[in-house]
Coordinates of N, CA and C in Angstrom, one line a residue:
M1 N -32.7 41.0 50.8 CA -31.4 41.6 51.3 C -30.4 40.5 51.6
A2 N -30.9 39.5 52.3 CA -30.0 38.4 52.8 C -29.4 37.7 51.5
S3 N -30.2 37.4 50.5 CA -29.7 36.8 49.3 C -28.8 37.6 48.6
S4 N -29.0 38.9 48.6 CA -28.1 39.9 47.9 C -26.8 40.0 48.6
S5 N -26.8 40.0 49.9 CA -25.5 40.0 50.7 C -24.7 38.8 50.5
V6 N -25.4 37.6 50.4 CA -24.6 36.4 50.2 C -24.0 36.4 48.8
K7 N -24.7 36.8 47.8 CA -24.2 36.9 46.4 C -23.0 37.9 46.4
S8 N -23.2 39.0 47.1 CA -22.1 40.0 47.1 C -20.8 39.4 47.7
A9 N -21.0 38.6 48.8 CA -19.9 38.0 49.5 C -19.2 37.0 48.6
Y10 N -20.0 36.2 47.8 CA -19.5 35.2 46.9 C -18.7 35.9 45.8
W11 N -19.2 36.9 45.2 CA -18.5 37.5 44.1 C -17.2 38.3 44.6
K12 N -17.3 38.8 45.9 CA -16.1 39.4 46.4 C -15.0 38.3 46.6
G13 N -15.4 37.1 47.0 CA -14.4 36.0 47.1 C -13.8 35.6 45.8
V14 N -14.7 35.6 44.7 CA -14.2 35.3 43.4 C -13.2 36.4 42.9
R15 N -13.5 37.6 43.2 CA -12.5 38.7 42.8 C -11.2 38.6 43.6
N16 N -11.3 38.3 44.9 CA -10.1 38.2 45.7 C -9.3 37.0 45.3
G17 N -9.9 35.9 44.9 CA -9.2 34.7 44.6 C -8.7 34.7 43.2
A18 N -9.2 35.5 42.3 CA -8.8 35.5 40.9 C -7.3 35.7 40.6
P19 N -6.7 36.7 41.3 CA -5.3 36.9 41.1 C -4.4 35.7 41.3
F20 N -4.8 34.7 42.1 CA -4.0 33.5 42.4 C -4.0 32.6 41.1
I21 N -4.9 32.8 40.2 CA -4.8 32.0 38.9 C -3.4 32.2 38.3
L22 N -2.8 33.4 38.4 CA -1.5 33.6 37.8 C -0.4 32.8 38.3
V23 N -0.6 32.3 39.6 CA 0.5 31.4 40.1 C 0.0 29.9 40.2
V24 N -1.3 29.7 40.5 CA -1.8 28.4 40.6 C -1.7 27.6 39.2
S25 N -2.0 28.4 38.2 CA -2.0 27.7 36.8 C -0.6 27.2 36.5
P26 N 0.5 27.9 36.5 CA 1.8 27.3 36.2 C 2.2 26.3 37.2
F27 N 1.8 26.5 38.5 CA 2.1 25.5 39.6 C 1.5 24.1 39.2
A28 N 0.2 24.2 38.8 CA -0.5 22.9 38.4 C 0.1 22.4 37.1
L29 N 0.4 23.3 36.1 CA 1.0 22.9 34.9 C 2.3 22.1 35.1
L30 N 3.1 22.7 36.0 CA 4.4 22.0 36.4 C 4.2 20.7 37.0
F31 N 3.2 20.5 37.9 CA 2.9 19.2 38.5 C 2.5 18.2 37.4
G32 N 1.7 18.6 36.5 CA 1.3 17.7 35.4 C 2.4 17.2 34.6
V33 N 3.4 18.1 34.3 CA 4.6 17.8 33.5 C 5.4 16.8 34.3
V34 N 5.7 17.2 35.6 CA 6.6 16.4 36.4 C 6.0 15.0 36.7
A35 N 4.7 14.9 36.9 CA 4.1 13.7 37.2 C 4.2 12.7 36.0
T36 N 4.0 13.2 34.8 CA 4.0 12.3 33.7 C 5.5 11.9 33.4
E37 N 6.4 12.9 33.6 CA 7.8 12.5 33.5 C 8.3 11.5 34.5
A38 N 7.6 11.4 35.6 CA 7.9 10.4 36.6 C 7.3 9.1 36.3
G39 N 6.5 9.0 35.3 CA 5.9 7.7 34.9 C 4.4 7.5 35.1
L40 N 3.8 8.5 35.7 CA 2.3 8.5 35.9 C 1.6 8.7 34.6
N41 N 0.5 8.0 34.3 CA -0.2 8.3 33.1 C -1.2 9.5 33.4
V42 N -1.9 9.9 32.4 CA -2.8 11.1 32.6 C -3.9 10.8 33.7
F43 N -4.5 9.7 33.7 CA -5.5 9.3 34.7 C -4.9 9.4 36.1
E44 N -3.8 8.8 36.3 CA -3.1 8.8 37.6 C -2.8 10.2 38.1
T45 N -2.3 11.0 37.1 CA -1.9 12.3 37.4 C -3.1 13.1 37.9
M46 N -4.2 13.0 37.1 CA -5.4 13.7 37.5 C -6.0 13.2 38.8
A47 N -6.0 11.9 39.0 CA -6.5 11.4 40.3 C -5.7 11.9 41.4
F48 N -4.4 12.1 41.2 CA -3.5 12.6 42.3 C -3.9 14.0 42.6
S49 N -4.2 14.9 41.6 CA -4.5 16.3 41.9 C -5.9 16.4 42.4
I50 N -6.9 15.6 42.0 CA -8.2 15.7 42.4 C -8.4 15.2 43.8
V51 N -7.8 14.1 44.1 CA -8.0 13.5 45.4 C -7.2 14.2 46.5
V52 N -5.9 14.5 46.2 CA -5.1 15.2 47.2 C -5.3 16.7 47.2
I53 N -5.4 17.3 46.1 CA -5.6 18.8 45.9 C -4.7 19.6 46.9
A54 N -3.5 19.3 46.9 CA -2.5 20.0 47.8 C -1.1 19.9 47.1
G55 N -0.8 21.0 46.4 CA 0.4 21.0 45.6 C 1.7 20.6 46.3
A56 N 1.9 21.2 47.5 CA 3.2 21.0 48.2 C 3.3 19.5 48.5
A57 N 2.2 18.9 49.1 CA 2.3 17.5 49.4 C 2.4 16.6 48.2
Q58 N 1.8 17.0 47.1 CA 1.9 16.2 45.8 C 3.3 16.2 45.3
F59 N 4.0 17.4 45.3 CA 5.4 17.4 44.9 C 6.3 16.7 45.8
T60 N 6.0 16.8 47.1 CA 6.8 16.0 48.1 C 6.7 14.5 47.8
A61 N 5.5 14.0 47.7 CA 5.3 12.6 47.5 C 5.9 12.2 46.2
L62 N 5.8 13.0 45.2 CA 6.3 12.6 43.8 C 7.8 12.5 43.9
Q63 N 8.4 13.5 44.5 CA 9.9 13.4 44.6 C 10.4 12.2 45.4
L64 N 9.7 11.9 46.5 CA 10.1 10.7 47.2 C 9.9 9.4 46.5
M65 N 8.8 9.4 45.7 CA 8.5 8.2 44.9 C 9.6 8.0 43.8
N66 N 10.1 9.1 43.3 CA 11.2 9.1 42.3 C 12.5 8.6 42.9
E67 N 12.6 8.9 44.2 CA 13.8 8.4 45.0 C 13.7 7.0 45.5
N68 N 12.6 6.4 45.2 CA 12.3 5.0 45.7 C 12.3 4.9 47.2
A69 N 11.8 6.0 47.8 CA 11.6 6.0 49.3 C 10.6 5.0 49.7
P70 N 10.7 4.5 50.9 CA 9.7 3.5 51.4 C 8.3 4.2 51.4
T71 N 7.3 3.4 51.2 CA 6.0 3.9 51.2 C 5.6 4.6 52.4
L72 N 6.0 4.1 53.6 CA 5.7 4.7 54.9 C 6.3 6.1 54.9
V73 N 7.5 6.3 54.4 CA 8.2 7.6 54.4 C 7.4 8.6 53.5
V74 N 7.0 8.1 52.3 CA 6.2 8.9 51.4 C 4.9 9.4 52.1
L75 N 4.2 8.5 52.7 CA 3.0 8.9 53.3 C 3.2 9.8 54.5
A76 N 4.2 9.5 55.3 CA 4.5 10.4 56.5 C 4.9 11.8 56.1
S77 N 5.7 11.8 55.0 CA 6.2 13.2 54.6 C 5.1 14.0 54.0
A78 N 4.2 13.4 53.2 CA 3.1 14.1 52.6 C 2.1 14.5 53.7
L79 N 1.9 13.7 54.7 CA 1.1 14.0 55.8 C 1.6 15.2 56.6
A80 N 3.0 15.1 56.8 CA 3.6 16.2 57.6 C 3.4 17.6 56.9
V81 N 3.6 17.5 55.6 CA 3.5 18.8 54.8 C 2.0 19.3 54.9
N82 N 1.1 18.4 55.0 CA -0.3 18.7 55.0 C -0.9 19.0 56.4
L83 N 0.0 18.8 57.4 CA -0.5 19.1 58.8 C -1.1 20.5 58.9
R84 N -0.6 21.4 58.1 CA -1.1 22.8 58.2 C -2.5 22.8 57.9
M85 N -3.1 21.9 57.2 CA -4.5 21.9 56.9 C -5.3 21.7 58.2
A86 N -4.8 20.9 59.1 CA -5.4 20.7 60.4 C -5.5 22.0 61.2
M87 N -4.4 22.7 61.1 CA -4.4 24.0 61.8 C -5.3 25.0 61.1
Y88 N -5.4 25.0 59.8 CA -6.3 25.8 59.0 C -7.8 25.5 59.5
S89 N -8.1 24.2 59.6 CA -9.4 23.8 60.0 C -9.8 24.3 61.4
A90 N -8.8 24.2 62.3 CA -9.1 24.6 63.7 C -9.3 26.1 63.7
S91 N -8.6 26.8 62.9 CA -8.7 28.3 62.8 C -10.0 28.8 62.2
L92 N -10.5 28.0 61.2 CA -11.7 28.4 60.5 C -13.0 28.0 61.3
T93 N -12.9 26.9 62.2 CA -14.0 26.4 62.9 C -14.9 27.4 63.6
P94 N -14.3 28.4 64.4 CA -15.1 29.4 65.0 C -16.0 30.2 64.1
Y95 N -15.6 30.3 62.8 CA -16.3 31.2 61.9 C -17.3 30.4 61.0
I96 N -17.0 29.1 60.6 CA -17.9 28.4 59.8 C -18.3 27.0 60.3
G97 N -17.9 26.8 61.6 CA -18.2 25.5 62.2 C -19.7 25.2 62.4
G98 N -20.5 26.3 62.3 CA -21.9 26.1 62.5 C -22.7 25.8 61.2
A99 N -22.0 25.8 60.1 CA -22.6 25.5 58.8 C -23.1 24.1 58.7
P100 N -24.1 23.8 57.8 CA -24.6 22.5 57.6 C -23.4 21.5 57.2
M101 N -23.6 20.3 57.5 CA -22.6 19.2 57.3 C -22.1 19.2 55.9
W102 N -23.0 19.3 54.9 CA -22.6 19.2 53.5 C -21.7 20.3 53.1
Q103 N -22.0 21.5 53.7 CA -21.2 22.7 53.4 C -19.8 22.5 54.0
R104 N -19.8 22.0 55.2 CA -18.5 21.8 55.9 C -17.7 20.8 55.2
A105 N -18.3 19.7 54.7 CA -17.6 18.7 54.0 C -16.9 19.2 52.7
W106 N -17.7 20.0 52.0 CA -17.1 20.7 50.8 C -16.0 21.6 51.2
A107 N -16.2 22.4 52.2 CA -15.2 23.3 52.7 C -13.9 22.6 53.1
A108 N -14.1 21.5 53.8 CA -12.9 20.7 54.2 C -12.1 20.2 53.0
Y109 N -12.8 19.8 51.9 CA -12.1 19.3 50.7 C -11.4 20.5 50.0
F110 N -12.1 21.7 50.0 CA -11.5 22.8 49.3 C -10.7 23.7 50.1
T111 N -10.3 23.3 51.3 CA -9.5 24.1 52.2 C -8.0 24.0 51.7
V112 N -7.7 24.9 50.8 CA -6.3 25.0 50.3 C -5.7 26.3 50.8
D113 N -4.4 26.4 50.6 CA -3.7 27.6 51.2 C -4.4 28.9 50.9
Q114 N -4.7 29.1 49.6 CA -5.3 30.4 49.2 C -6.6 30.6 49.8
A115 N -7.4 29.6 49.9 CA -8.8 29.7 50.4 C -8.7 30.1 51.9
Y116 N -7.8 29.5 52.6 CA -7.7 29.8 54.1 C -7.1 31.2 54.3
A117 N -6.0 31.5 53.5 CA -5.4 32.8 53.8 C -6.4 34.0 53.5
L118 N -7.1 33.9 52.4 CA -8.0 35.0 52.1 C -9.2 35.0 53.1
S119 N -9.7 33.8 53.4 CA -11.0 33.8 54.2 C -10.7 34.2 55.6
I120 N -9.6 33.8 56.2 CA -9.4 34.1 57.6 C -9.2 35.6 57.7
I121 N -8.5 36.2 56.7 CA -8.3 37.7 56.8 C -9.7 38.4 56.7
E122 N -10.5 37.9 55.8 CA -11.9 38.5 55.6 C -12.7 38.4 56.8
Y123 N -12.7 37.2 57.5 CA -13.5 37.0 58.6 C -13.0 37.8 59.8
E124 N -11.7 38.0 60.0 CA -11.2 38.8 61.1 C -11.4 40.3 60.8
T125 N -11.3 40.7 59.6 CA -11.5 42.1 59.2 C -13.0 42.5 59.3
H126 N -13.9 41.6 59.0 CA -15.3 41.9 59.0 C -16.0 40.9 59.9
P127 N -15.9 41.1 61.2 CA -16.5 40.1 62.2 C -18.0 40.0 62.2
K128 N -18.7 41.0 61.5 CA -20.2 41.0 61.5 C -20.7 40.2 60.4
L129 N -19.9 39.6 59.6 CA -20.4 38.7 58.5 C -21.3 37.6 59.0
T130 N -22.4 37.3 58.4 CA -23.2 36.2 58.8 C -22.6 34.9 58.3
L131 N -23.0 33.8 58.9 CA -22.5 32.5 58.5 C -22.7 32.2 57.0
P132 N -23.9 32.4 56.4 CA -24.0 32.2 55.0 C -23.1 33.1 54.2
E133 N -22.8 34.3 54.6 CA -21.9 35.2 53.9 C -20.5 34.7 54.0
R134 N -20.1 34.2 55.1 CA -18.7 33.6 55.3 C -18.6 32.4 54.4
M135 N -19.6 31.5 54.3 CA -19.5 30.3 53.5 C -19.4 30.8 52.0
A136 N -20.3 31.8 51.7 CA -20.3 32.2 50.3 C -18.9 32.8 49.9
Y137 N -18.3 33.6 50.8 CA -17.0 34.1 50.5 C -16.0 33.0 50.3
F138 N -16.0 32.0 51.2 CA -15.0 30.9 51.1 C -15.2 30.2 49.7
F139 N -16.4 29.9 49.3 CA -16.6 29.2 48.1 C -16.3 30.1 46.9
G140 N -16.5 31.4 47.1 CA -16.2 32.3 46.0 C -14.7 32.3 45.7
V141 N -13.9 32.3 46.8 CA -12.4 32.3 46.6 C -11.9 31.0 45.8
V142 N -12.5 29.9 46.1 CA -12.0 28.7 45.5 C -12.6 28.5 44.1
T143 N -13.6 29.3 43.7 CA -14.2 29.1 42.4 C -13.2 29.3 41.3
P144 N -12.3 30.4 41.3 CA -11.4 30.5 40.2 C -10.1 29.7 40.4
I145 N -9.9 29.2 41.6 CA -8.6 28.6 41.9 C -8.6 27.1 41.6
C146 N -9.5 26.4 42.2 CA -9.5 24.9 42.2 C -9.8 24.3 40.7
P147 N -10.8 24.9 40.0 CA -11.0 24.4 38.7 C -9.8 24.6 37.8
N148 N -9.1 25.7 38.0 CA -7.9 25.9 37.2 C -6.7 25.0 37.6
W149 N -6.7 24.6 38.9 CA -5.7 23.6 39.3 C -5.9 22.3 38.6
Y150 N -7.2 21.9 38.4 CA -7.5 20.6 37.7 C -7.2 20.8 36.2
L151 N -7.6 21.9 35.6 CA -7.4 22.1 34.2 C -6.0 22.2 33.8
F152 N -5.2 22.9 34.5 CA -3.8 23.1 34.1 C -2.9 21.8 34.5
T153 N -3.4 21.1 35.5 CA -2.8 19.8 35.7 C -3.0 18.9 34.5
L154 N -4.2 18.9 34.0 CA -4.5 18.1 32.8 C -3.7 18.6 31.6
I155 N -3.6 19.9 31.4 CA -2.8 20.4 30.3 C -1.3 20.0 30.4
G156 N -0.8 20.1 31.6 CA 0.6 19.7 31.9 C 0.8 18.2 31.6
A157 N -0.1 17.4 32.0 CA 0.0 16.0 31.8 C -0.1 15.6 30.3
L158 N -0.9 16.4 29.6 CA -1.0 16.1 28.1 C 0.1 16.6 27.3
V159 N 0.6 17.8 27.6 CA 1.7 18.3 26.8 C 3.1 17.8 27.2
G160 N 3.2 17.5 28.5 CA 4.4 16.9 29.0 C 5.7 17.7 28.7
Q161 N 6.6 17.0 28.0 CA 7.9 17.5 27.8 C 8.0 18.5 26.6
S162 N 6.9 18.8 26.0 CA 6.8 19.7 24.9 C 7.0 21.2 25.4
I163 N 6.8 21.4 26.7 CA 6.9 22.8 27.2 C 8.4 23.1 27.3
P164 N 8.9 24.1 26.7 CA 10.3 24.4 26.8 C 10.8 24.8 28.2
Q165 N 12.0 24.4 28.5 CA 12.6 24.6 29.8 C 12.7 26.1 30.1
E166 N 12.8 26.9 29.1 CA 13.0 28.3 29.3 C 11.8 29.0 30.0
M167 N 10.7 28.3 30.0 CA 9.5 28.9 30.7 C 9.7 28.9 32.2
A168 N 10.5 28.0 32.7 CA 10.8 28.0 34.1 C 9.6 28.0 35.0
L169 N 8.7 27.0 34.8 CA 7.4 27.0 35.5 C 7.6 26.9 37.0
D170 N 8.8 26.4 37.5 CA 8.9 26.2 38.9 C 9.0 27.5 39.7
F171 N 9.0 28.6 39.0 CA 8.9 29.9 39.7 C 7.6 30.0 40.5
A172 N 6.6 29.3 40.0 CA 5.2 29.5 40.6 C 5.2 28.9 42.1
V173 N 6.0 28.0 42.4 CA 5.9 27.3 43.7 C 6.3 28.3 44.8
P174 N 7.5 28.9 44.8 CA 7.8 29.9 45.9 C 7.0 31.1 45.8
I175 N 6.6 31.6 44.6 CA 5.8 32.8 44.6 C 4.4 32.6 45.2
T176 N 3.9 31.5 45.0 CA 2.5 31.2 45.5 C 2.6 31.3 47.0
F177 N 3.6 30.6 47.7 CA 3.6 30.6 49.1 C 4.0 32.0 49.7
L178 N 4.9 32.7 49.0 CA 5.2 34.1 49.5 C 4.0 35.0 49.4
A179 N 3.2 34.9 48.4 CA 2.0 35.7 48.3 C 1.0 35.4 49.4
M180 N 1.0 34.2 49.8 CA 0.0 33.8 50.9 C 0.6 34.2 52.3
I181 N 1.8 33.8 52.5 CA 2.4 34.0 53.8 C 2.6 35.4 54.2
G182 N 3.1 36.3 53.3 CA 3.4 37.6 53.5 C 2.3 38.4 54.3
P183 N 1.1 38.4 53.8 CA 0.1 39.2 54.5 C -0.3 38.6 55.8
M184 N 0.0 37.3 56.1 CA -0.4 36.7 57.3 C 0.6 36.9 58.5
L185 N 1.7 37.5 58.2 CA 2.7 37.7 59.3 C 2.4 38.9 60.0
R186 N 1.3 38.9 60.8 CA 0.7 40.1 61.4 C 1.1 40.2 62.9
T187 N 1.6 39.1 63.5 CA 2.0 39.2 64.9 C 3.4 38.6 65.1
G188 N 4.0 38.9 66.3 CA 5.3 38.4 66.6 C 5.3 36.9 66.6
A189 N 4.2 36.2 67.0 CA 4.2 34.8 67.0 C 4.3 34.2 65.6
H190 N 3.6 34.9 64.6 CA 3.6 34.5 63.2 C 5.0 34.6 62.7
V191 N 5.7 35.7 63.0 CA 7.0 36.0 62.5 C 8.0 35.0 63.1
A192 N 7.9 34.7 64.4 CA 8.7 33.7 65.1 C 8.6 32.3 64.4
A193 N 7.4 31.9 64.2 CA 7.1 30.6 63.6 C 7.7 30.5 62.2
A194 N 7.6 31.6 61.4 CA 8.1 31.6 60.1 C 9.6 31.6 60.1
M195 N 10.3 32.4 60.9 CA 11.7 32.5 60.9 C 12.3 31.2 61.4
V196 N 11.8 30.6 62.5 CA 12.3 29.3 63.0 C 12.2 28.2 62.0
S197 N 11.0 28.1 61.4 CA 10.8 27.0 60.4 C 11.7 27.2 59.2
V198 N 11.9 28.4 58.7 CA 12.8 28.6 57.6 C 14.2 28.2 58.0
T199 N 14.7 28.7 59.1 CA 16.0 28.4 59.6 C 16.2 26.9 59.7
L200 N 15.3 26.2 60.4 CA 15.4 24.8 60.6 C 15.4 24.0 59.2
A201 N 14.5 24.5 58.3 CA 14.5 23.8 57.0 C 15.8 23.9 56.3
L202 N 16.5 25.0 56.4 CA 17.8 25.2 55.8 C 18.9 24.3 56.5
L203 N 18.8 24.3 57.8 CA 19.8 23.6 58.6 C 19.7 22.0 58.4
F204 N 18.4 21.6 58.2 CA 18.2 20.2 58.1 C 17.9 19.7 56.7
A205 N 18.3 20.5 55.7 CA 18.1 20.2 54.3 C 18.8 18.9 53.9
W206 N 19.8 18.5 54.7 CA 20.6 17.3 54.4 C 19.9 16.0 54.8
V207 N 18.8 16.1 55.6 CA 18.2 14.9 56.1 C 17.5 14.2 54.9
P208 N 17.7 12.9 54.8 CA 17.1 12.1 53.7 C 15.6 12.2 53.6
Y209 N 15.1 12.0 52.4 CA 13.6 12.0 52.1 C 12.9 13.2 52.6
N210 N 13.6 14.4 52.6 CA 12.9 15.6 52.9 C 12.3 15.6 54.4
L211 N 12.8 14.8 55.2 CA 12.3 14.7 56.6 C 12.7 16.0 57.4
G212 N 13.6 16.7 56.8 CA 14.0 18.0 57.5 C 12.8 18.9 57.5
L213 N 11.9 18.8 56.6 CA 10.7 19.6 56.6 C 9.8 19.3 57.8
M214 N 9.7 18.1 58.2 CA 9.0 17.7 59.3 C 9.5 18.4 60.6
I215 N 10.9 18.3 60.7 CA 11.5 19.0 61.8 C 11.3 20.5 61.8
A216 N 11.4 21.1 60.6 CA 11.2 22.5 60.5 C 9.7 22.9 60.9
G217 N 8.8 22.1 60.4 CA 7.4 22.4 60.7 C 7.1 22.3 62.2
I218 N 7.6 21.2 62.8 CA 7.3 21.1 64.3 C 8.0 22.2 65.1
G219 N 9.2 22.5 64.7 CA 10.0 23.6 65.4 C 9.3 24.9 65.2
G220 N 8.8 25.2 64.0 CA 8.0 26.5 63.8 C 6.8 26.6 64.6
M221 N 6.0 25.5 64.7 CA 4.8 25.5 65.5 C 5.1 25.7 67.0
M222 N 6.2 25.1 67.5 CA 6.6 25.2 68.9 C 7.0 26.7 69.1
A223 N 7.8 27.3 68.2 CA 8.3 28.6 68.4 C 7.1 29.6 68.4
G224 N 6.1 29.4 67.5 CA 5.0 30.3 67.4 C 4.1 30.2 68.7
A225 N 3.9 29.0 69.2 CA 3.1 28.8 70.4 C 3.8 29.4 71.6
Q226 N 5.1 29.3 71.7 CA 5.8 29.9 72.8 C 5.8 31.4 72.7
A227 N 6.0 31.9 71.5 CA 5.9 33.4 71.3 C 4.5 33.9 71.7
E228 N 3.5 33.2 71.3 CA 2.1 33.7 71.7 C 1.9 33.6 73.2
L229 N 2.4 32.5 73.8 CA 2.3 32.5 75.3 C 3.0 33.6 76.0
W230 N 4.2 33.9 75.5 CA 5.0 35.0 76.1 C 4.3 36.3 75.9
T231 N 3.7 36.5 74.8 CA 3.0 37.8 74.5 C 1.7 37.9 75.4
E232 N 1.0 36.8 75.6 CA -0.2 36.8 76.5 C 0.2 37.1 77.9
R233 N 1.3 36.4 78.4 CA 1.8 36.6 79.8 C 2.2 38.1 79.9
K234 N 2.9 38.6 79.0 CA 3.3 40.0 79.1 C 2.1 41.0 79.1
A235 N 1.1 40.7 78.3 CA -0.1 41.6 78.3 C -0.8 41.5 79.6
T236 N -0.9 40.2 80.2 CA -1.5 40.0 81.5 C -0.8 40.8 82.6
Q237 N 0.5 40.8 82.6 CA 1.3 41.5 83.6 C 1.1 43.0 83.5
E238 N 1.0 43.5 82.3 CA 0.8 44.9 82.1 C -0.5 45.3 82.5
D239 N -1.6 44.5 82.3 CA -2.9 44.8 82.8 C -3.0 44.8 84.3
A240 N -2.2 44.0 84.9 CA -2.2 43.8 86.4 C -1.6 45.0 87.1
K241 N -0.7 45.8 86.3 CA 0.0 46.9 87.0 C -1.0 48.1 87.2

């Protein structure tokens, strides 16, 4: 029974992650094209995707490299974009923190936006899942996503400029994040963080080297934290009455 439930959780993750192929594939294809146009060879492009495995940070770093930004700025900007991964890890720890080290190591590597978004919703919706079932679901989600990220990065790097501009592959970037963020805006704190970060990103779009994104990210986190504290204080006051 235990083995059956773990397999069931894995395949449920595969099914839930499969629709993201529709946006991850063109996203990766676009990165492969842009990276080779920027002067990276196929090996460098693939190493970039396999080692970093974070599309937003990869595009940020690539753009700054094209602008001849200082190395420190490139690294700091990519790190700032990827700071959300630290928050993802902290959020997942109560659910999968007890897994064996090797599983946690692989989970840390494969913690991408889609894996986190689907997994945290599954864990919160089904709190009685066992630890093996949670891990199986997580790895099920990344099974159709990450291999396709590598594959389509390679295809993009190989075909390069032969892809017609009419295909407009860049549509995949905003659609991917909208598909993930939408279902996660479940509380006032989430909405506050999203609204403040979007507003600040627009207001500080003029800041060189995309550093406005760092400002927006920090501001969004502060707004979300304050909104959550305000909600908790309000709930405490109501319980005291």
